[in-house]
PDB file of C-alpha atoms in Angstrom:
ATOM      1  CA  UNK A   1     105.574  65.468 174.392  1.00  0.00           C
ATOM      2  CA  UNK A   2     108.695  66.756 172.634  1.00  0.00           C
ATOM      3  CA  UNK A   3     111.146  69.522 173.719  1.00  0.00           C
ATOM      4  CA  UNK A   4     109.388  71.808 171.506  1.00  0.00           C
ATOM      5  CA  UNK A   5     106.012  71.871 173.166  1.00  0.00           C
ATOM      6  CA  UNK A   6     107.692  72.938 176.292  1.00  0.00           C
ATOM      7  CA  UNK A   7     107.623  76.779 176.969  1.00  0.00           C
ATOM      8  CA  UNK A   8     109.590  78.779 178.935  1.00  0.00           C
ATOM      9  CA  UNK A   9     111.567  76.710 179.730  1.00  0.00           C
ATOM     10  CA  UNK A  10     114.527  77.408 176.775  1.00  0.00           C
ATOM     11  CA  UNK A  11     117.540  77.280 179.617  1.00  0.00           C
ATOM     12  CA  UNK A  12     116.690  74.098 181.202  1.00  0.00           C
ATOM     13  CA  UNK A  13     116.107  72.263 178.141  1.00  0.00           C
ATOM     14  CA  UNK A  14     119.357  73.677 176.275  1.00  0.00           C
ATOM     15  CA  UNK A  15     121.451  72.525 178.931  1.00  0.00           C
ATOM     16  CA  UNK A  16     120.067  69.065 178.624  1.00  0.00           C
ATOM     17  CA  UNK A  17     120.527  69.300 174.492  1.00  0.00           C
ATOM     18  CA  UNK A  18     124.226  70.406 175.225  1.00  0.00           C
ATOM     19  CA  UNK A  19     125.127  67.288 177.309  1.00  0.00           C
ATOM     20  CA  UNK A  20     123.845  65.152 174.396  1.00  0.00           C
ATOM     21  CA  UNK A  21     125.743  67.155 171.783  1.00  0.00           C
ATOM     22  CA  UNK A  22     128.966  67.362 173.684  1.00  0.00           C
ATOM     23  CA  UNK A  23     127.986  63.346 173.863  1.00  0.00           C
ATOM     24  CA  UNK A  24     128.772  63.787 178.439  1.00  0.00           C
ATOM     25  CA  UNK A  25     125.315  62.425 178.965  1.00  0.00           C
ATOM     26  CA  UNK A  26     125.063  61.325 182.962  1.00  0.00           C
ATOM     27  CA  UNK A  27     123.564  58.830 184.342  1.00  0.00           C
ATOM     28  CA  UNK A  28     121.304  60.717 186.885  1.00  0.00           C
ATOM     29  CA  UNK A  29     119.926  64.200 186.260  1.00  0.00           C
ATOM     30  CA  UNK A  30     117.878  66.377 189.486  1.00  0.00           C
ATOM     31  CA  UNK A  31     115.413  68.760 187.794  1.00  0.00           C
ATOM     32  CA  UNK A  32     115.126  71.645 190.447  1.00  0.00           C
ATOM     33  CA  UNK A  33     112.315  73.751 190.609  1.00  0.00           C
ATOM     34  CA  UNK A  34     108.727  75.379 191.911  1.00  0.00           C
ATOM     35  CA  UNK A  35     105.762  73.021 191.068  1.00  0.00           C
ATOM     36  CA  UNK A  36     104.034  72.793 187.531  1.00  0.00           C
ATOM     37  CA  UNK A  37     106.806  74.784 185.727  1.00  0.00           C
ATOM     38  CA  UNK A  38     107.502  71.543 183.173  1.00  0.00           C
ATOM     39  CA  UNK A  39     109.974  69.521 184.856  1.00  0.00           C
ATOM     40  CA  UNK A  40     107.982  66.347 184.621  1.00  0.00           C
ATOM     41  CA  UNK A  41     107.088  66.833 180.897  1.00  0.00           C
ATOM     42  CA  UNK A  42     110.666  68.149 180.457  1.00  0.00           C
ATOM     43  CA  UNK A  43     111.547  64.251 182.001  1.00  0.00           C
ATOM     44  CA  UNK A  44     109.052  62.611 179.456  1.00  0.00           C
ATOM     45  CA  UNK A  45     109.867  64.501 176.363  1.00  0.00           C
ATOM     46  CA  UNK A  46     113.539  63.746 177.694  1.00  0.00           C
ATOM     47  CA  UNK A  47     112.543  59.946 177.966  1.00  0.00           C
ATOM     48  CA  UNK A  48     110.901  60.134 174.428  1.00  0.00           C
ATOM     49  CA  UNK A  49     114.019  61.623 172.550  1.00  0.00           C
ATOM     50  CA  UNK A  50     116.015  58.776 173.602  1.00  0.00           C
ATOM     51  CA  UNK A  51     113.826  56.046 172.963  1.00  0.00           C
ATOM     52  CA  UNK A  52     111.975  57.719 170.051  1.00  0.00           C
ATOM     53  CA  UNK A  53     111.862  55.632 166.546  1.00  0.00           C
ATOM     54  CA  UNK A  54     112.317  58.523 164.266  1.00  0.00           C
ATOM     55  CA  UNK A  55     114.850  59.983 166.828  1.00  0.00           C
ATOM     56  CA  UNK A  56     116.262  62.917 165.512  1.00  0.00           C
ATOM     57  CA  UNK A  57     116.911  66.598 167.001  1.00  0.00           C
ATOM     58  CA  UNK A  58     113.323  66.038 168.587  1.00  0.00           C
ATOM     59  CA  UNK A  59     110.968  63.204 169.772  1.00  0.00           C
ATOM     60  CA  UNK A  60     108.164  62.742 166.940  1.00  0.00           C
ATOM     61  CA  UNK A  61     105.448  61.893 170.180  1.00  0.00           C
ATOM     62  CA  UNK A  62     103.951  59.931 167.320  1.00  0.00           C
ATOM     63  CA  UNK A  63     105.639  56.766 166.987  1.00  0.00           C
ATOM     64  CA  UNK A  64     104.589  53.780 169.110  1.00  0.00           C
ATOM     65  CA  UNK A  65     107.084  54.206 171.611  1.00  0.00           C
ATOM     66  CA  UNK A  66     106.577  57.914 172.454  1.00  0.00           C
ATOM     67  CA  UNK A  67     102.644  57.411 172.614  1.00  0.00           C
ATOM     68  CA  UNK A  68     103.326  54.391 175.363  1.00  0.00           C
ATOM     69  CA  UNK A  69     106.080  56.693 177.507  1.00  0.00           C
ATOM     70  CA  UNK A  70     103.251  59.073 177.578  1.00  0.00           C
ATOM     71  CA  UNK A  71     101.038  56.329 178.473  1.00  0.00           C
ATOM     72  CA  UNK A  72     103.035  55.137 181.266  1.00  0.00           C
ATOM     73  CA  UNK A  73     102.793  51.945 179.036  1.00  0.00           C
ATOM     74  CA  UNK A  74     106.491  51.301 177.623  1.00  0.00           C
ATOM     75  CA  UNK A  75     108.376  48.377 179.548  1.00  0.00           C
ATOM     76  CA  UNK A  76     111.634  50.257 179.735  1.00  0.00           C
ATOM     77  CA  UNK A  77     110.147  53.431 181.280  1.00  0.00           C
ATOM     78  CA  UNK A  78     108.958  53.488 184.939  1.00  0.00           C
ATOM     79  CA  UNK A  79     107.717  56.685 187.210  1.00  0.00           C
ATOM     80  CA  UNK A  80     107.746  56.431 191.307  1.00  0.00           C
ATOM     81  CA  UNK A  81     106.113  59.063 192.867  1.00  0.00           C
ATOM     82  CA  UNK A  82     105.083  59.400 196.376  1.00  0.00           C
ATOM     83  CA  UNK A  83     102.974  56.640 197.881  1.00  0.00           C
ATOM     84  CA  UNK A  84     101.003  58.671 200.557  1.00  0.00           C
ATOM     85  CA  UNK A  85     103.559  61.518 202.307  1.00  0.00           C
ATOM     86  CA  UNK A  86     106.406  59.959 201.043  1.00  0.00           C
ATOM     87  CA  UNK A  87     108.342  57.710 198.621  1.00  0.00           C
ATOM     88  CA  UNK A  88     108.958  54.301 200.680  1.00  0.00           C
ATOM     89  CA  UNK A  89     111.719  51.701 201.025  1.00  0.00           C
ATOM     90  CA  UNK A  90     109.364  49.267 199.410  1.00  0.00           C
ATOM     91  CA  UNK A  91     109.302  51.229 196.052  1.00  0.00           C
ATOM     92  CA  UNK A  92     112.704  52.092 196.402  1.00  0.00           C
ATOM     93  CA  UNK A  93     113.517  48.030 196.420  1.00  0.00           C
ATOM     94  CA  UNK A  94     111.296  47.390 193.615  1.00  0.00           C
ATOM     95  CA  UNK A  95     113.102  50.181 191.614  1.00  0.00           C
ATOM     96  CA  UNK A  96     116.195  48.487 192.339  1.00  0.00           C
ATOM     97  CA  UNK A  97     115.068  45.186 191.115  1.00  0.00           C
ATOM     98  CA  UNK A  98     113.182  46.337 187.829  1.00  0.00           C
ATOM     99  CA  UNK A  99     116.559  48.156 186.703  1.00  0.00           C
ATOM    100  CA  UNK A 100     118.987  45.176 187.164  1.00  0.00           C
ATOM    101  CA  UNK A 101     116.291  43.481 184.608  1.00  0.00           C
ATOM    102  CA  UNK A 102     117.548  43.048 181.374  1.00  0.00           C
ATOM    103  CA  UNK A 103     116.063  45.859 178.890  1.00  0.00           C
ATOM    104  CA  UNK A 104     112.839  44.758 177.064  1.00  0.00           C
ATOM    105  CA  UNK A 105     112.923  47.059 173.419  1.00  0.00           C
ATOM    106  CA  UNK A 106     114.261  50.193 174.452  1.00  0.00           C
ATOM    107  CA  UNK A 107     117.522  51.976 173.511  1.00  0.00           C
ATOM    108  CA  UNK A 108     118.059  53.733 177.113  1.00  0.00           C
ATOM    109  CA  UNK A 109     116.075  52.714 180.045  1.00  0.00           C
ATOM    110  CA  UNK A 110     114.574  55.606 181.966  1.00  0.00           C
ATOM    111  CA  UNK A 111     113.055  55.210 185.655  1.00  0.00           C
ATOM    112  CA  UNK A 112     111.618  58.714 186.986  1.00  0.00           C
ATOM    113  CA  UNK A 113     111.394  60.135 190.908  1.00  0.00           C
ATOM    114  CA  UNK A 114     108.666  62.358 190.553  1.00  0.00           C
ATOM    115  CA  UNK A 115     108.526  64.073 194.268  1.00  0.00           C
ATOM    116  CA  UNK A 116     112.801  63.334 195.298  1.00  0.00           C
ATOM    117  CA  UNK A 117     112.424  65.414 198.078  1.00  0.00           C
ATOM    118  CA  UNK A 118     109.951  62.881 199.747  1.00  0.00           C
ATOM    119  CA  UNK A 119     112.102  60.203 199.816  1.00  0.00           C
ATOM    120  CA  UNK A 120     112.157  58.837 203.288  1.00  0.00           C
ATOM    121  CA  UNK A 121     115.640  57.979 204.802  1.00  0.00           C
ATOM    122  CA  UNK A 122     115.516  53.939 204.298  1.00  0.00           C
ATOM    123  CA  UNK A 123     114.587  54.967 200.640  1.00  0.00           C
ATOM    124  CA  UNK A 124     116.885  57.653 199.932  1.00  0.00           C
ATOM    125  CA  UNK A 125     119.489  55.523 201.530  1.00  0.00           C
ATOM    126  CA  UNK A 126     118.795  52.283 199.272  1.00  0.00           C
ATOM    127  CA  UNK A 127     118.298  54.496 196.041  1.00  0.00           C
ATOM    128  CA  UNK A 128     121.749  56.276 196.821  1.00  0.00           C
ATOM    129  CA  UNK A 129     123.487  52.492 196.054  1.00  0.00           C
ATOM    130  CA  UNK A 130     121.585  53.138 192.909  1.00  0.00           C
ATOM    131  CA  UNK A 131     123.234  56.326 192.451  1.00  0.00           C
ATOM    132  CA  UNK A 132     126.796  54.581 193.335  1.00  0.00           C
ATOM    133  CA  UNK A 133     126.672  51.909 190.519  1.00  0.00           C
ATOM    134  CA  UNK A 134     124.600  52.721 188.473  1.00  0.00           C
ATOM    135  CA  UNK A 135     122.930  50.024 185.521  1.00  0.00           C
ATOM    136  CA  UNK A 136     124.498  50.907 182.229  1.00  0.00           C
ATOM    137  CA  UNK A 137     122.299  51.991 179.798  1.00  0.00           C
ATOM    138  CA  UNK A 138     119.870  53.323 182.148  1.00  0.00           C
ATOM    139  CA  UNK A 139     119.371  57.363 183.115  1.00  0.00           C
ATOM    140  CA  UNK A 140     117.591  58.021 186.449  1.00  0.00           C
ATOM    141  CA  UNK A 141     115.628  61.179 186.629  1.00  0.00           C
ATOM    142  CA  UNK A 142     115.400  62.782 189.729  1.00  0.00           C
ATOM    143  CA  UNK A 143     112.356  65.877 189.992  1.00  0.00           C
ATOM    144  CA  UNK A 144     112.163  68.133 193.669  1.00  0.00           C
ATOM    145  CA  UNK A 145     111.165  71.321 194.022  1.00  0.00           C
ATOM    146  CA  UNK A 146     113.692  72.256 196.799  1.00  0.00           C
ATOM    147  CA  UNK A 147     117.210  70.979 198.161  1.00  0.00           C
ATOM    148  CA  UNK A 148     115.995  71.507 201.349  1.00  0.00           C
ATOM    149  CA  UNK A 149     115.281  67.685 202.020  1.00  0.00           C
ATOM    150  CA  UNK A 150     117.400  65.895 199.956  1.00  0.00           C
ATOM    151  CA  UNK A 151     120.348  64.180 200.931  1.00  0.00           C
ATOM    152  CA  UNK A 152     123.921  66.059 200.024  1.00  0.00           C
ATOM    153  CA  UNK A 153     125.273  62.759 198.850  1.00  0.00           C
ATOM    154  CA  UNK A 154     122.197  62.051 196.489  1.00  0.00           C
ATOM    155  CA  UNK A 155     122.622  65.757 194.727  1.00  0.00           C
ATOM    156  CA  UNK A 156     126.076  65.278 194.260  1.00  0.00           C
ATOM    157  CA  UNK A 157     125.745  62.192 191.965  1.00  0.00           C
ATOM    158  CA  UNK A 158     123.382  63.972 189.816  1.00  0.00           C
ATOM    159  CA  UNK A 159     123.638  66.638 187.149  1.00  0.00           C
ATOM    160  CA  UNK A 160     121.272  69.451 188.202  1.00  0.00           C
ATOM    161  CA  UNK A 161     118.941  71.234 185.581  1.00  0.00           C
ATOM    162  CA  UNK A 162     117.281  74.067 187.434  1.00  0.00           C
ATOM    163  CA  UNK A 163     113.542  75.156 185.892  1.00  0.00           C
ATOM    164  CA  UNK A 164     112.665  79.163 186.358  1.00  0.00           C
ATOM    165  CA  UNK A 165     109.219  80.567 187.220  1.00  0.00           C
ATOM    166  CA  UNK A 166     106.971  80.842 183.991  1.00  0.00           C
ATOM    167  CA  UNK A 167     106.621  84.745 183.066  1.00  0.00           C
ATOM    168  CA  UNK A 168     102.785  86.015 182.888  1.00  0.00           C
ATOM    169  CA  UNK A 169     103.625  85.815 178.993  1.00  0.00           C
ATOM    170  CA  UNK A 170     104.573  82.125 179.214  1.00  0.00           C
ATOM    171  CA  UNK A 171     101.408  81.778 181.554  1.00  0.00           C
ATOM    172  CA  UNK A 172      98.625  83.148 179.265  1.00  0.00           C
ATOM    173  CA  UNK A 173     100.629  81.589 176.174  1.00  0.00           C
ATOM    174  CA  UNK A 174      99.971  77.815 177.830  1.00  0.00           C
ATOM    175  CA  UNK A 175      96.692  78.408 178.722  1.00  0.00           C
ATOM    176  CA  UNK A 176      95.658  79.897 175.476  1.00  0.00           C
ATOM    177  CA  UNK A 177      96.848  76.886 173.610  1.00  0.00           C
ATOM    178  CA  UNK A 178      95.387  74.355 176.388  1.00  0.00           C
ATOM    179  CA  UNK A 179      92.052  75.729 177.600  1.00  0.00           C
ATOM    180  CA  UNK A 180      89.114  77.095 176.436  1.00  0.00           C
ATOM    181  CA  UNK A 181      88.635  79.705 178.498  1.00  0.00           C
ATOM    182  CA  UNK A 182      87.750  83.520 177.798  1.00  0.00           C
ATOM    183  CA  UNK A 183      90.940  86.074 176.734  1.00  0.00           C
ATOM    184  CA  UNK A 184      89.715  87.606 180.328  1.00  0.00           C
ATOM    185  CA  UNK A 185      90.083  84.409 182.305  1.00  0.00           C
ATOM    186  CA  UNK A 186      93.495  84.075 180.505  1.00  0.00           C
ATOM    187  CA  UNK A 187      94.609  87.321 181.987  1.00  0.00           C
ATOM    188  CA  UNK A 188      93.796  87.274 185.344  1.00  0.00           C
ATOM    189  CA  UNK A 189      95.053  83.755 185.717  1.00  0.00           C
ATOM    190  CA  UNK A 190      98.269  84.703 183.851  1.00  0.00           C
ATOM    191  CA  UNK A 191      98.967  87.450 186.280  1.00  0.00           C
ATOM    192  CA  UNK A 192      98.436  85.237 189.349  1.00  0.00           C
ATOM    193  CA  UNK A 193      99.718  81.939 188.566  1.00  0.00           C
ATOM    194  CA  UNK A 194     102.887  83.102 190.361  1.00  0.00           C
ATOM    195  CA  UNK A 195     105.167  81.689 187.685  1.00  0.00           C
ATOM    196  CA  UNK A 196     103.483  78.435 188.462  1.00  0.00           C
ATOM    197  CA  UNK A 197     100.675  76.620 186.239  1.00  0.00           C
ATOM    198  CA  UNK A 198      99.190  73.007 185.791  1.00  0.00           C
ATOM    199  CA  UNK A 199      97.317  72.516 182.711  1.00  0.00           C
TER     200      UNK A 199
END
């Protein structure tokens, strides 16, 4: 996954490229926005440009590193996503622990909270210490779909990206390149994936 493959999503994405070329990368980014608009892969192909091998303006997603972010296979690269209805203290605490490790082979550690807004309060209280002091060298990626249940003090510690709705063009485009399915099927979901779609 590399920023490239990522449509519709231009805004998000240059905002994130700016930080790097003004060289004011932070330590924890929120990436705001409805379900299945890219945010995740935005996190990974963000995750693969730092750690990539051939690391240029883009991630290759061919070198050994990118294929084992994809993976979920790289030692420096860890994803915590809800564990039933919510994200618990007890992943919060091993979260903690795994980032005070020392790094194994990468250039920037990345650890990913797929689903922030389910953090329960033990958990969002323990990951806000993470927030405080941070581990240098290490970039925390937080992804919600609302602000609605996050804690003030945890959004204030990050930078916020915010993702738009996918147009019907942007729709059909993504499944035309990632399904099979018939130019009609194409259409009718394009027009009523509600600038939403997981392919």
């Amino acid at each position: 996954m590399s920023f490239r493959e990522i449509l519709g999503q231009e805004n998000a994405i240059g905002l994130i490229k700016q930080a790097f070329s003004r060289d004011r990368i932070p330590q924890a980014w929120l990436f705001l926005g409805q379900k299945s608009v890219g945010k995740y892969k935005t996190a990974i192909a963000l995750t693969q440009y730092l750690n990539c091998r051939m690391n240029a303006d883009d991630a290759c997603g061919k070198c050994d590193f990118c294929i084992q972010i994809v993976e979920q296979n790289f030692m420096d690269f860890q994803v915590i996503s809800p564990e039933g209805n919510f994200i618990k203290i007890d992943q919060i605490r091993k979260s903690i622990h795994w980032l005070n490790l020392h790094s194994d082979q990468s250039k920037t550690r990345v650890m990913i909270l797929n689903g922030a807004q389910f953090l329960g309060k033990e958990a969002a209280n323990a990951f806000l210490k993470t927030l405080e002091e941070p581990t240098p060298n290490t970039i925390l990626i937080l992804i919600a779909e609302s602000l609605k249940q996050l804690q003030e003090t945890i959004v204030s510690r990050c930078q916020t990206v915010r993702f738009n709705p996918l147009s019907d063009e942007i729709s059909k485009l993504i499944l035309l390149k990632n399904t099979d399915l018939s130019s009609q099927s194409i259409n009718l979901l394009g027009a009523i994936s509600m600038g939403s779609l997981k392919v």
